[in-house]
C-alpha cells in the first residue's frame, strides 16, 4: 500500500478568524492538527467547553427518550442509522438551534411529569390495595363509630387468625366480632365491646395481629375503590398523551442528529484550539497535510488572505507524521 508524502503546515492567524479557519480546514478533510510549538511571549489558553457539552447532552438525551417512547409504542426507529445531509444543511442547523434546544427541554419536562404521574398512580394503587379487605363491608366507614359506653373497632386480620380472634372474643362477656368472609388471605373484622373490658379486648386484638382501619369518610370501600380506579385511569391517560407527544417528535430526528454532529465538530475545534500557542491577538497552529492535497488546503485558505500567514515544510528526519 502506498504511503502519502506528508508536509508540515505552520500557520499564524489573527484570533478573529480562528473559528472560520478551523471550519475551512475541517471541510477539506485533509489536515491533521497537532499541538503547536511554544515560543517566547506565547502562551496556551483553555477555552471553555462545558456549554457546548451541555447542549450536546440535552439534544442526545431528548433523541434517546424519543427512541425509547417509540419503541414502547411498538413503532420502528432509525436509531443508529446515518443521516445524509449537505454541508449547507449542516452549517445552517444553527438557525434551528434555539428551537431544537427548547424542544429537547420540553421532552425532558414531559418525562419528569410522567415520572410524577406514575408516582401518583403508585400511591393510588397502594390505597386501592389497602381497601381490598373491606370490599365485602356494605356499611360506610363513618358508620363504625363508638358510643358513650360501647367501643367499635374496624380492621383486618389474616384469615388464619380470624377464627382465633372470634373464639377469644366470644369468651369475653360484652364483646363480639363480625367477620366479613371471602377467599382473600386478609379479611375485615369489626369488633364491638363495652368500654369496661377495653384492656382485655386490646390484648386479644394485639395477639391476633389485628390491623385497625384508619380510613374514615361517608363512603364504602367499594365506592372509594371505584373512585380511585377512575383517578388511576385519568392519570394513565395523561401519561399516554405525554408519551405519544414525545414519540411524535421523531420528525425532528434528522435535525437533532445534525445538531449533535455540529456540536461534536465545534467541540473538536475547541480541543484543537486549546493546543495552539497564541499571543493576545494571534494564534499559531501546526499540522500535517498530504503533499498531493496541498492545493486543496491552499484553496480553502484563500479567503483568509491578509489575516493569516502560512508555510509548508518537509518532515524532518525522525519526526513522526500520520
mmCIF file with all atom_site columns, N, CA and C in Angstrom, residues 36-99:
data_model
loop_
_atom_site.group_PDB
_atom_site.id
_atom_site.type_symbol
_atom_site.label_atom_id
_atom_site.label_alt_id
_atom_site.label_comp_id
_atom_site.label_asym_id
_atom_site.label_entity_id
_atom_site.label_seq_id
_atom_site.pdbx_PDB_ins_code
_atom_site.Cartn_x
_atom_site.Cartn_y
_atom_site.Cartn_z
_atom_site.occupancy
_atom_site.B_iso_or_equiv
_atom_site.pdbx_formal_charge
_atom_site.auth_seq_id
_atom_site.auth_comp_id
_atom_site.auth_asym_id
_atom_site.auth_atom_id
_atom_site.pdbx_PDB_model_num
ATOM 1   N N  . UNK A 1 36 ? 0.897   22.850 18.827 1.00 0.00 ? 36 UNK A N  1
ATOM 2   C CA . UNK A 1 36 ? 1.888   23.724 18.193 1.00 0.00 ? 36 UNK A CA 1
ATOM 3   C C  . UNK A 1 36 ? 3.057   24.008 19.132 1.00 0.00 ? 36 UNK A C  1
ATOM 4   N N  . UNK A 1 37 ? 4.188   24.328 18.517 1.00 0.00 ? 37 UNK A N  1
ATOM 5   C CA . UNK A 1 37 ? 5.410   24.628 19.267 1.00 0.00 ? 37 UNK A CA 1
ATOM 6   C C  . UNK A 1 37 ? 5.228   25.914 20.077 1.00 0.00 ? 37 UNK A C  1
ATOM 7   N N  . UNK A 1 38 ? 5.732   25.912 21.295 1.00 0.00 ? 38 UNK A N  1
ATOM 8   C CA . UNK A 1 38 ? 5.660   27.115 22.121 1.00 0.00 ? 38 UNK A CA 1
ATOM 9   C C  . UNK A 1 38 ? 6.848   28.020 21.791 1.00 0.00 ? 38 UNK A C  1
ATOM 10  N N  . UNK A 1 39 ? 6.620   29.311 21.940 1.00 0.00 ? 39 UNK A N  1
ATOM 11  C CA . UNK A 1 39 ? 7.699   30.254 21.678 1.00 0.00 ? 39 UNK A CA 1
ATOM 12  C C  . UNK A 1 39 ? 7.654   31.371 22.723 1.00 0.00 ? 39 UNK A C  1
ATOM 13  N N  . UNK A 1 40 ? 8.740   32.112 22.805 1.00 0.00 ? 40 UNK A N  1
ATOM 14  C CA . UNK A 1 40 ? 8.841   33.159 23.813 1.00 0.00 ? 40 UNK A CA 1
ATOM 15  C C  . UNK A 1 40 ? 7.758   34.214 23.608 1.00 0.00 ? 40 UNK A C  1
ATOM 16  N N  . UNK A 1 41 ? 7.048   34.528 24.655 1.00 0.00 ? 41 UNK A N  1
ATOM 17  C CA . UNK A 1 41 ? 5.964   35.507 24.570 1.00 0.00 ? 41 UNK A CA 1
ATOM 18  C C  . UNK A 1 41 ? 4.621   34.881 24.241 1.00 0.00 ? 41 UNK A C  1
ATOM 19  N N  . UNK A 1 42 ? 4.657   33.619 23.808 1.00 0.00 ? 42 UNK A N  1
ATOM 20  C CA . UNK A 1 42 ? 3.404   32.918 23.500 1.00 0.00 ? 42 UNK A CA 1
ATOM 21  C C  . UNK A 1 42 ? 2.894   32.166 24.717 1.00 0.00 ? 42 UNK A C  1
ATOM 22  N N  . UNK A 1 43 ? 1.626   31.773 24.678 1.00 0.00 ? 43 UNK A N  1
ATOM 23  C CA . UNK A 1 43 ? 1.048   31.031 25.804 1.00 0.00 ? 43 UNK A CA 1
ATOM 24  C C  . UNK A 1 43 ? -0.059  30.107 25.293 1.00 0.00 ? 43 UNK A C  1
ATOM 25  N N  . UNK A 1 44 ? -0.394  29.148 26.108 1.00 0.00 ? 44 UNK A N  1
ATOM 26  C CA . UNK A 1 44 ? -1.514  28.238 25.808 1.00 0.00 ? 44 UNK A CA 1
ATOM 27  C C  . UNK A 1 44 ? -2.703  28.681 26.650 1.00 0.00 ? 44 UNK A C  1
ATOM 28  N N  . UNK A 1 45 ? -3.882  28.655 26.079 1.00 0.00 ? 45 UNK A N  1
ATOM 29  C CA . UNK A 1 45 ? -5.086  29.004 26.836 1.00 0.00 ? 45 UNK A CA 1
ATOM 30  C C  . UNK A 1 45 ? -6.141  27.921 26.626 1.00 0.00 ? 45 UNK A C  1
ATOM 31  N N  . UNK A 1 46 ? -6.980  27.755 27.628 1.00 0.00 ? 46 UNK A N  1
ATOM 32  C CA . UNK A 1 46 ? -8.022  26.726 27.556 1.00 0.00 ? 46 UNK A CA 1
ATOM 33  C C  . UNK A 1 46 ? -9.383  27.383 27.384 1.00 0.00 ? 46 UNK A C  1
ATOM 34  N N  . UNK A 1 47 ? -10.037 27.049 26.275 1.00 0.00 ? 47 UNK A N  1
ATOM 35  C CA . UNK A 1 47 ? -11.374 27.581 26.030 1.00 0.00 ? 47 UNK A CA 1
ATOM 36  C C  . UNK A 1 47 ? -12.407 26.688 26.711 1.00 0.00 ? 47 UNK A C  1
ATOM 37  N N  . UNK A 1 48 ? -13.452 27.299 27.218 1.00 0.00 ? 48 UNK A N  1
ATOM 38  C CA . UNK A 1 48 ? -14.494 26.583 27.951 1.00 0.00 ? 48 UNK A CA 1
ATOM 39  C C  . UNK A 1 48 ? -15.312 25.706 26.999 1.00 0.00 ? 48 UNK A C  1
ATOM 40  N N  . UNK A 1 49 ? -15.540 24.440 27.412 1.00 0.00 ? 49 UNK A N  1
ATOM 41  C CA . UNK A 1 49 ? -16.301 23.513 26.591 1.00 0.00 ? 49 UNK A CA 1
ATOM 42  C C  . UNK A 1 49 ? -17.630 23.108 27.236 1.00 0.00 ? 49 UNK A C  1
ATOM 43  N N  . UNK A 1 50 ? -17.836 23.512 28.503 1.00 0.00 ? 50 UNK A N  1
ATOM 44  C CA . UNK A 1 50 ? -18.985 22.996 29.254 1.00 0.00 ? 50 UNK A CA 1
ATOM 45  C C  . UNK A 1 50 ? -20.323 23.354 28.614 1.00 0.00 ? 50 UNK A C  1
ATOM 46  N N  . UNK A 1 51 ? -20.440 24.566 28.059 1.00 0.00 ? 51 UNK A N  1
ATOM 47  C CA . UNK A 1 51 ? -21.718 24.963 27.457 1.00 0.00 ? 51 UNK A CA 1
ATOM 48  C C  . UNK A 1 51 ? -22.038 24.108 26.237 1.00 0.00 ? 51 UNK A C  1
ATOM 49  N N  . UNK A 1 52 ? -21.030 23.886 25.385 1.00 0.00 ? 52 UNK A N  1
ATOM 50  C CA . UNK A 1 52 ? -21.229 23.033 24.209 1.00 0.00 ? 52 UNK A CA 1
ATOM 51  C C  . UNK A 1 52 ? -21.583 21.610 24.623 1.00 0.00 ? 52 UNK A C  1
ATOM 52  N N  . UNK A 1 53 ? -20.867 21.089 25.625 1.00 0.00 ? 53 UNK A N  1
ATOM 53  C CA . UNK A 1 53 ? -21.135 19.732 26.091 1.00 0.00 ? 53 UNK A CA 1
ATOM 54  C C  . UNK A 1 53 ? -22.543 19.616 26.663 1.00 0.00 ? 53 UNK A C  1
ATOM 55  N N  . UNK A 1 54 ? -22.963 20.640 27.407 1.00 0.00 ? 54 UNK A N  1
ATOM 56  C CA . UNK A 1 54 ? -24.300 20.641 27.991 1.00 0.00 ? 54 UNK A CA 1
ATOM 57  C C  . UNK A 1 54 ? -25.376 20.616 26.903 1.00 0.00 ? 54 UNK A C  1
ATOM 58  N N  . UNK A 1 55 ? -25.198 21.444 25.877 1.00 0.00 ? 55 UNK A N  1
ATOM 59  C CA . UNK A 1 55 ? -26.163 21.476 24.779 1.00 0.00 ? 55 UNK A CA 1
ATOM 60  C C  . UNK A 1 55 ? -26.216 20.135 24.049 1.00 0.00 ? 55 UNK A C  1
ATOM 61  N N  . UNK A 1 56 ? -25.040 19.579 23.801 1.00 0.00 ? 56 UNK A N  1
ATOM 62  C CA . UNK A 1 56 ? -24.967 18.296 23.094 1.00 0.00 ? 56 UNK A CA 1
ATOM 63  C C  . UNK A 1 56 ? -25.671 17.208 23.908 1.00 0.00 ? 56 UNK A C  1
ATOM 64  N N  . UNK A 1 57 ? -25.458 17.188 25.221 1.00 0.00 ? 57 UNK A N  1
ATOM 65  C CA . UNK A 1 57 ? -26.090 16.194 26.080 1.00 0.00 ? 57 UNK A CA 1
ATOM 66  C C  . UNK A 1 57 ? -27.606 16.360 26.109 1.00 0.00 ? 57 UNK A C  1
ATOM 67  N N  . UNK A 1 58 ? -28.076 17.610 26.095 1.00 0.00 ? 58 UNK A N  1
ATOM 68  C CA . UNK A 1 58 ? -29.527 17.865 26.102 1.00 0.00 ? 58 UNK A CA 1
ATOM 69  C C  . UNK A 1 58 ? -30.175 17.300 24.841 1.00 0.00 ? 58 UNK A C  1
ATOM 70  N N  . UNK A 1 59 ? -29.523 17.521 23.697 1.00 0.00 ? 59 UNK A N  1
ATOM 71  C CA . UNK A 1 59 ? -30.067 17.031 22.431 1.00 0.00 ? 59 UNK A CA 1
ATOM 72  C C  . UNK A 1 59 ? -30.001 15.501 22.373 1.00 0.00 ? 59 UNK A C  1
ATOM 73  N N  . UNK A 1 60 ? -28.868 14.932 22.797 1.00 0.00 ? 60 UNK A N  1
ATOM 74  C CA . UNK A 1 60 ? -28.704 13.473 22.774 1.00 0.00 ? 60 UNK A CA 1
ATOM 75  C C  . UNK A 1 60 ? -29.733 12.797 23.680 1.00 0.00 ? 60 UNK A C  1
ATOM 76  N N  . UNK A 1 61 ? -29.946 13.373 24.867 1.00 0.00 ? 61 UNK A N  1
ATOM 77  C CA . UNK A 1 61 ? -30.911 12.799 25.804 1.00 0.00 ? 61 UNK A CA 1
ATOM 78  C C  . UNK A 1 61 ? -32.324 12.835 25.221 1.00 0.00 ? 61 UNK A C  1
ATOM 79  N N  . UNK A 1 62 ? -32.677 13.941 24.603 1.00 0.00 ? 62 UNK A N  1
ATOM 80  C CA . UNK A 1 62 ? -34.012 14.055 24.001 1.00 0.00 ? 62 UNK A CA 1
ATOM 81  C C  . UNK A 1 62 ? -34.195 13.003 22.906 1.00 0.00 ? 62 UNK A C  1
ATOM 82  N N  . UNK A 1 63 ? -33.167 12.840 22.070 1.00 0.00 ? 63 UNK A N  1
ATOM 83  C CA . UNK A 1 63 ? -33.240 11.866 20.983 1.00 0.00 ? 63 UNK A CA 1
ATOM 84  C C  . UNK A 1 63 ? -33.402 10.458 21.536 1.00 0.00 ? 63 UNK A C  1
ATOM 85  N N  . UNK A 1 64 ? -32.667 10.144 22.597 1.00 0.00 ? 64 UNK A N  1
ATOM 86  C CA . UNK A 1 64 ? -32.762 8.823  23.218 1.00 0.00 ? 64 UNK A CA 1
ATOM 87  C C  . UNK A 1 64 ? -34.158 8.590  23.793 1.00 0.00 ? 64 UNK A C  1
ATOM 88  N N  . UNK A 1 65 ? -34.713 9.606  24.443 1.00 0.00 ? 65 UNK A N  1
ATOM 89  C CA . UNK A 1 65 ? -36.049 9.477  25.036 1.00 0.00 ? 65 UNK A CA 1
ATOM 90  C C  . UNK A 1 65 ? -37.118 9.291  23.965 1.00 0.00 ? 65 UNK A C  1
ATOM 91  N N  . UNK A 1 66 ? -36.952 9.978  22.842 1.00 0.00 ? 66 UNK A N  1
ATOM 92  C CA . UNK A 1 66 ? -37.897 9.803  21.732 1.00 0.00 ? 66 UNK A CA 1
ATOM 93  C C  . UNK A 1 66 ? -37.846 8.372  21.220 1.00 0.00 ? 66 UNK A C  1
ATOM 94  N N  . UNK A 1 67 ? -36.625 7.838  21.062 1.00 0.00 ? 67 UNK A N  1
ATOM 95  C CA . UNK A 1 67 ? -36.478 6.449  20.622 1.00 0.00 ? 67 UNK A CA 1
ATOM 96  C C  . UNK A 1 67 ? -37.142 5.488  21.612 1.00 0.00 ? 67 UNK A C  1
ATOM 97  N N  . UNK A 1 68 ? -36.918 5.721  22.906 1.00 0.00 ? 68 UNK A N  1
ATOM 98  C CA . UNK A 1 68 ? -37.469 4.829  23.931 1.00 0.00 ? 68 UNK A CA 1
ATOM 99  C C  . UNK A 1 68 ? -38.993 4.813  23.874 1.00 0.00 ? 68 UNK A C  1
ATOM 100 N N  . UNK A 1 69 ? -39.608 5.974  23.732 1.00 0.00 ? 69 UNK A N  1
ATOM 101 C CA . UNK A 1 69 ? -41.069 6.042  23.698 1.00 0.00 ? 69 UNK A CA 1
ATOM 102 C C  . UNK A 1 69 ? -41.626 5.421  22.424 1.00 0.00 ? 69 UNK A C  1
ATOM 103 N N  . UNK A 1 70 ? -40.935 5.603  21.314 1.00 0.00 ? 70 UNK A N  1
ATOM 104 C CA . UNK A 1 70 ? -41.396 4.984  20.060 1.00 0.00 ? 70 UNK A CA 1
ATOM 105 C C  . UNK A 1 70 ? -41.316 3.465  20.149 1.00 0.00 ? 70 UNK A C  1
ATOM 106 N N  . UNK A 1 71 ? -40.241 2.963  20.757 1.00 0.00 ? 71 UNK A N  1
ATOM 107 C CA . UNK A 1 71 ? -40.109 1.514  20.935 1.00 0.00 ? 71 UNK A CA 1
ATOM 108 C C  . UNK A 1 71 ? -41.215 0.983  21.842 1.00 0.00 ? 71 UNK A C  1
ATOM 109 N N  . UNK A 1 72 ? -41.494 1.746  22.924 1.00 0.00 ? 72 UNK A N  1
ATOM 110 C CA . UNK A 1 72 ? -42.532 1.329  23.880 1.00 0.00 ? 72 UNK A CA 1
ATOM 111 C C  . UNK A 1 72 ? -43.904 1.258  23.211 1.00 0.00 ? 72 UNK A C  1
ATOM 112 N N  . UNK A 1 73 ? -44.113 2.111  22.197 1.00 0.00 ? 73 UNK A N  1
ATOM 113 C CA . UNK A 1 73 ? -45.383 2.120  21.470 1.00 0.00 ? 73 UNK A CA 1
ATOM 114 C C  . UNK A 1 73 ? -45.369 1.147  20.299 1.00 0.00 ? 73 UNK A C  1
ATOM 115 N N  . UNK A 1 74 ? -44.269 0.395  20.177 1.00 0.00 ? 74 UNK A N  1
ATOM 116 C CA . UNK A 1 74 ? -44.179 -0.600 19.109 1.00 0.00 ? 74 UNK A CA 1
ATOM 117 C C  . UNK A 1 74 ? -43.868 -0.015 17.746 1.00 0.00 ? 74 UNK A C  1
ATOM 118 N N  . UNK A 1 75 ? -43.342 1.207  17.726 1.00 0.00 ? 75 UNK A N  1
ATOM 119 C CA . UNK A 1 75 ? -43.018 1.857  16.450 1.00 0.00 ? 75 UNK A CA 1
ATOM 120 C C  . UNK A 1 75 ? -41.547 1.641  16.094 1.00 0.00 ? 75 UNK A C  1
ATOM 121 N N  . UNK A 1 76 ? -41.259 1.666  14.807 1.00 0.00 ? 76 UNK A N  1
ATOM 122 C CA . UNK A 1 76 ? -39.882 1.494  14.345 1.00 0.00 ? 76 UNK A CA 1
ATOM 123 C C  . UNK A 1 76 ? -39.117 2.797  14.517 1.00 0.00 ? 76 UNK A C  1
ATOM 124 N N  . UNK A 1 77 ? -37.812 2.675  14.779 1.00 0.00 ? 77 UNK A N  1
ATOM 125 C CA . UNK A 1 77 ? -36.958 3.852  14.910 1.00 0.00 ? 77 UNK A CA 1
ATOM 126 C C  . UNK A 1 77 ? -35.772 3.748  13.961 1.00 0.00 ? 77 UNK A C  1
ATOM 127 N N  . UNK A 1 78 ? -35.138 4.880  13.756 1.00 0.00 ? 78 UNK A N  1
ATOM 128 C CA . UNK A 1 78 ? -33.933 4.914  12.910 1.00 0.00 ? 78 UNK A CA 1
ATOM 129 C C  . UNK A 1 78 ? -32.690 5.056  13.767 1.00 0.00 ? 78 UNK A C  1
ATOM 130 N N  . UNK A 1 79 ? -32.761 4.533  14.996 1.00 0.00 ? 79 UNK A N  1
ATOM 131 C CA . UNK A 1 79 ? -31.636 4.650  15.926 1.00 0.00 ? 79 UNK A CA 1
ATOM 132 C C  . UNK A 1 79 ? -30.392 3.991  15.346 1.00 0.00 ? 79 UNK A C  1
ATOM 133 N N  . UNK A 1 80 ? -29.282 4.729  15.385 1.00 0.00 ? 80 UNK A N  1
ATOM 134 C CA . UNK A 1 80 ? -28.010 4.188  14.903 1.00 0.00 ? 80 UNK A CA 1
ATOM 135 C C  . UNK A 1 80 ? -27.809 4.329  13.411 1.00 0.00 ? 80 UNK A C  1
ATOM 136 N N  . UNK A 1 81 ? -28.852 4.759  12.685 1.00 0.00 ? 81 UNK A N  1
ATOM 137 C CA . UNK A 1 81 ? -28.721 4.899  11.234 1.00 0.00 ? 81 UNK A CA 1
ATOM 138 C C  . UNK A 1 81 ? -28.176 6.287  10.888 1.00 0.00 ? 81 UNK A C  1
ATOM 139 N N  . UNK A 1 82 ? -27.324 6.334  9.880  1.00 0.00 ? 82 UNK A N  1
ATOM 140 C CA . UNK A 1 82 ? -26.724 7.606  9.459  1.00 0.00 ? 82 UNK A CA 1
ATOM 141 C C  . UNK A 1 82 ? -27.753 8.452  8.721  1.00 0.00 ? 82 UNK A C  1
ATOM 142 N N  . UNK A 1 83 ? -27.587 9.763  8.816  1.00 0.00 ? 83 UNK A N  1
ATOM 143 C CA . UNK A 1 83 ? -28.482 10.699 8.128  1.00 0.00 ? 83 UNK A CA 1
ATOM 144 C C  . UNK A 1 83 ? -27.670 11.454 7.086  1.00 0.00 ? 83 UNK A C  1
ATOM 145 N N  . UNK A 1 84 ? -28.105 11.423 5.835  1.00 0.00 ? 84 UNK A N  1
ATOM 146 C CA . UNK A 1 84 ? -27.395 12.103 4.766  1.00 0.00 ? 84 UNK A CA 1
ATOM 147 C C  . UNK A 1 84 ? -27.837 13.550 4.636  1.00 0.00 ? 84 UNK A C  1
ATOM 148 N N  . UNK A 1 85 ? -26.897 14.481 4.705  1.00 0.00 ? 85 UNK A N  1
ATOM 149 C CA . UNK A 1 85 ? -27.203 15.906 4.557  1.00 0.00 ? 85 UNK A CA 1
ATOM 150 C C  . UNK A 1 85 ? -26.102 16.575 3.756  1.00 0.00 ? 85 UNK A C  1
ATOM 151 N N  . UNK A 1 86 ? -26.408 17.748 3.229  1.00 0.00 ? 86 UNK A N  1
ATOM 152 C CA . UNK A 1 86 ? -25.391 18.538 2.521  1.00 0.00 ? 86 UNK A CA 1
ATOM 153 C C  . UNK A 1 86 ? -24.626 19.377 3.544  1.00 0.00 ? 86 UNK A C  1
ATOM 154 N N  . UNK A 1 87 ? -23.490 19.905 3.111  1.00 0.00 ? 87 UNK A N  1
ATOM 155 C CA . UNK A 1 87 ? -22.718 20.752 4.023  1.00 0.00 ? 87 UNK A CA 1
ATOM 156 C C  . UNK A 1 87 ? -23.510 22.013 4.369  1.00 0.00 ? 87 UNK A C  1
ATOM 157 N N  . UNK A 1 88 ? -24.276 22.515 3.403  1.00 0.00 ? 88 UNK A N  1
ATOM 158 C CA . UNK A 1 88 ? -25.094 23.696 3.652  1.00 0.00 ? 88 UNK A CA 1
ATOM 159 C C  . UNK A 1 88 ? -26.124 23.437 4.734  1.00 0.00 ? 88 UNK A C  1
ATOM 160 N N  . UNK A 1 89 ? -26.754 22.261 4.697  1.00 0.00 ? 89 UNK A N  1
ATOM 161 C CA . UNK A 1 89 ? -27.727 21.899 5.733  1.00 0.00 ? 89 UNK A CA 1
ATOM 162 C C  . UNK A 1 89 ? -27.035 21.781 7.091  1.00 0.00 ? 89 UNK A C  1
ATOM 163 N N  . UNK A 1 90 ? -25.807 21.269 7.045  1.00 0.00 ? 90 UNK A N  1
ATOM 164 C CA . UNK A 1 90 ? -25.065 21.062 8.294  1.00 0.00 ? 90 UNK A CA 1
ATOM 165 C C  . UNK A 1 90 ? -24.784 22.385 8.999  1.00 0.00 ? 90 UNK A C  1
ATOM 166 N N  . UNK A 1 91 ? -24.244 23.358 8.272  1.00 0.00 ? 91 UNK A N  1
ATOM 167 C CA . UNK A 1 91 ? -23.863 24.621 8.909  1.00 0.00 ? 91 UNK A CA 1
ATOM 168 C C  . UNK A 1 91 ? -25.079 25.489 9.224  1.00 0.00 ? 91 UNK A C  1
ATOM 169 N N  . UNK A 1 92 ? -26.185 25.291 8.502  1.00 0.00 ? 92 UNK A N  1
ATOM 170 C CA . UNK A 1 92 ? -27.379 26.114 8.738  1.00 0.00 ? 92 UNK A CA 1
ATOM 171 C C  . UNK A 1 92 ? -28.222 25.591 9.895  1.00 0.00 ? 92 UNK A C  1
ATOM 172 N N  . UNK A 1 93 ? -27.831 24.465 10.476 1.00 0.00 ? 93 UNK A N  1
ATOM 173 C CA . UNK A 1 93 ? -28.606 23.902 11.585 1.00 0.00 ? 93 UNK A CA 1
ATOM 174 C C  . UNK A 1 93 ? -28.642 24.854 12.781 1.00 0.00 ? 93 UNK A C  1
ATOM 175 N N  . UNK A 1 94 ? -27.666 25.764 12.862 1.00 0.00 ? 94 UNK A N  1
ATOM 176 C CA . UNK A 1 94 ? -27.639 26.715 13.975 1.00 0.00 ? 94 UNK A CA 1
ATOM 177 C C  . UNK A 1 94 ? -28.855 27.639 13.957 1.00 0.00 ? 94 UNK A C  1
ATOM 178 N N  . UNK A 1 95 ? -29.483 27.789 12.791 1.00 0.00 ? 95 UNK A N  1
ATOM 179 C CA . UNK A 1 95 ? -30.678 28.621 12.697 1.00 0.00 ? 95 UNK A CA 1
ATOM 180 C C  . UNK A 1 95 ? -31.850 28.004 13.472 1.00 0.00 ? 95 UNK A C  1
ATOM 181 N N  . UNK A 1 96 ? -31.783 26.678 13.666 1.00 0.00 ? 96 UNK A N  1
ATOM 182 C CA . UNK A 1 96 ? -32.843 25.968 14.396 1.00 0.00 ? 96 UNK A CA 1
ATOM 183 C C  . UNK A 1 96 ? -32.419 25.613 15.824 1.00 0.00 ? 96 UNK A C  1
ATOM 184 N N  . UNK A 1 97 ? -31.205 26.013 16.188 1.00 0.00 ? 97 UNK A N  1
ATOM 185 C CA . UNK A 1 97 ? -30.645 25.589 17.471 1.00 0.00 ? 97 UNK A CA 1
ATOM 186 C C  . UNK A 1 97 ? -31.556 25.941 18.654 1.00 0.00 ? 97 UNK A C  1
ATOM 187 N N  . UNK A 1 98 ? -31.989 27.182 18.734 1.00 0.00 ? 98 UNK A N  1
ATOM 188 C CA . UNK A 1 98 ? -32.811 27.627 19.863 1.00 0.00 ? 98 UNK A CA 1
ATOM 189 C C  . UNK A 1 98 ? -34.093 26.809 19.958 1.00 0.00 ? 98 UNK A C  1
ATOM 190 N N  . UNK A 1 99 ? -34.724 26.603 18.806 1.00 0.00 ? 99 UNK A N  1
ATOM 191 C CA . UNK A 1 99 ? -35.982 25.844 18.764 1.00 0.00 ? 99 UNK A CA 1
ATOM 192 C C  . UNK A 1 99 ? -35.764 24.386 19.176 1.00 0.00 ? 99 UNK A C  1
#
